[in-house]
């Protein structure tokens, strides 16, 4: 079982905990993690792009010139795709990009991502995150003391508005709750910081 030091906000070690092998100690499955990332990014797409076909562009109801005898190529409408300001042929239309994964795959992907952070020493367990006020410099000082990377994911056990608002102005820092984590955010972060109580919540959900 992986042992990880528990740090305080000043960057000092206060204790050591043993993480669950079933969640933080498995062999990372790269294929499932890739599938989870592709699914997540696809599901973020709104799919609202749209272009006008020749039947939707205003105008062009009259044939521009007679069929024969002008020396021009025959034309039926000035809104045909080959004309300037004409309709778009085979352009994008609103559609859904949604992809799905089953529950076991999603859980395996998250456990693989968490285990990978442990293997690369990019996981920091925080004893608690106390934000008495809406202070960005408080979170910035904590990240500096912990030696966090440029992109950080902080996982809390509850919705602490002061912590969320204090961190949101720091570029590359994202705050999430234990029940809302996803594979993409974990992989995308250089450093994963999890509050100790959130670790217990994650293990309770994913150790099954």
mmCIF file of C-alpha atoms in Angstrom, residues 1-4 17-26 111 114-115 118 123 199-200 202-208:
data_model
loop_
_atom_site.group_PDB
_atom_site.id
_atom_site.type_symbol
_atom_site.label_atom_id
_atom_site.label_comp_id
_atom_site.label_asym_id
_atom_site.label_seq_id
_atom_site.Cartn_x
_atom_site.Cartn_y
_atom_site.Cartn_z
ATOM 1 C CA UNK A 1 0.000 0.000 0.000
ATOM 2 C CA UNK A 2 1.373 3.451 -0.897
ATOM 3 C CA UNK A 3 2.334 5.665 2.022
ATOM 4 C CA UNK A 4 2.015 9.415 1.535
ATOM 5 C CA UNK A 17 -1.172 7.984 5.868
ATOM 6 C CA UNK A 18 -1.563 4.764 3.940
ATOM 7 C CA UNK A 19 -3.630 5.017 0.777
ATOM 8 C CA UNK A 20 -5.911 2.285 -0.502
ATOM 9 C CA UNK A 21 -4.271 -0.070 -2.991
ATOM 10 C CA UNK A 22 -7.597 -0.489 -4.771
ATOM 11 C CA UNK A 23 -7.750 3.223 -5.602
ATOM 12 C CA UNK A 24 -4.250 4.677 -5.471
ATOM 13 C CA UNK A 25 -2.118 1.594 -6.065
ATOM 14 C CA UNK A 26 -3.368 -0.078 -9.248
ATOM 15 C CA UNK A 111 -8.365 5.075 -10.299
ATOM 16 C CA UNK A 114 -4.973 8.735 -9.264
ATOM 17 C CA UNK A 115 -2.509 5.838 -9.158
ATOM 18 C CA UNK A 118 1.130 8.541 -6.843
ATOM 19 C CA UNK A 123 0.036 13.763 -5.355
ATOM 20 C CA UNK A 199 -9.130 11.082 0.336
ATOM 21 C CA UNK A 200 -11.414 9.055 2.641
ATOM 22 C CA UNK A 202 -12.712 8.988 -2.710
ATOM 23 C CA UNK A 203 -11.625 5.657 -1.251
ATOM 24 C CA UNK A 204 -15.120 4.965 0.023
ATOM 25 C CA UNK A 205 -16.590 5.459 -3.461
ATOM 26 C CA UNK A 206 -13.941 3.874 -5.684
ATOM 27 C CA UNK A 207 -12.540 1.067 -3.498
ATOM 28 C CA UNK A 208 -15.582 -1.108 -4.174
#
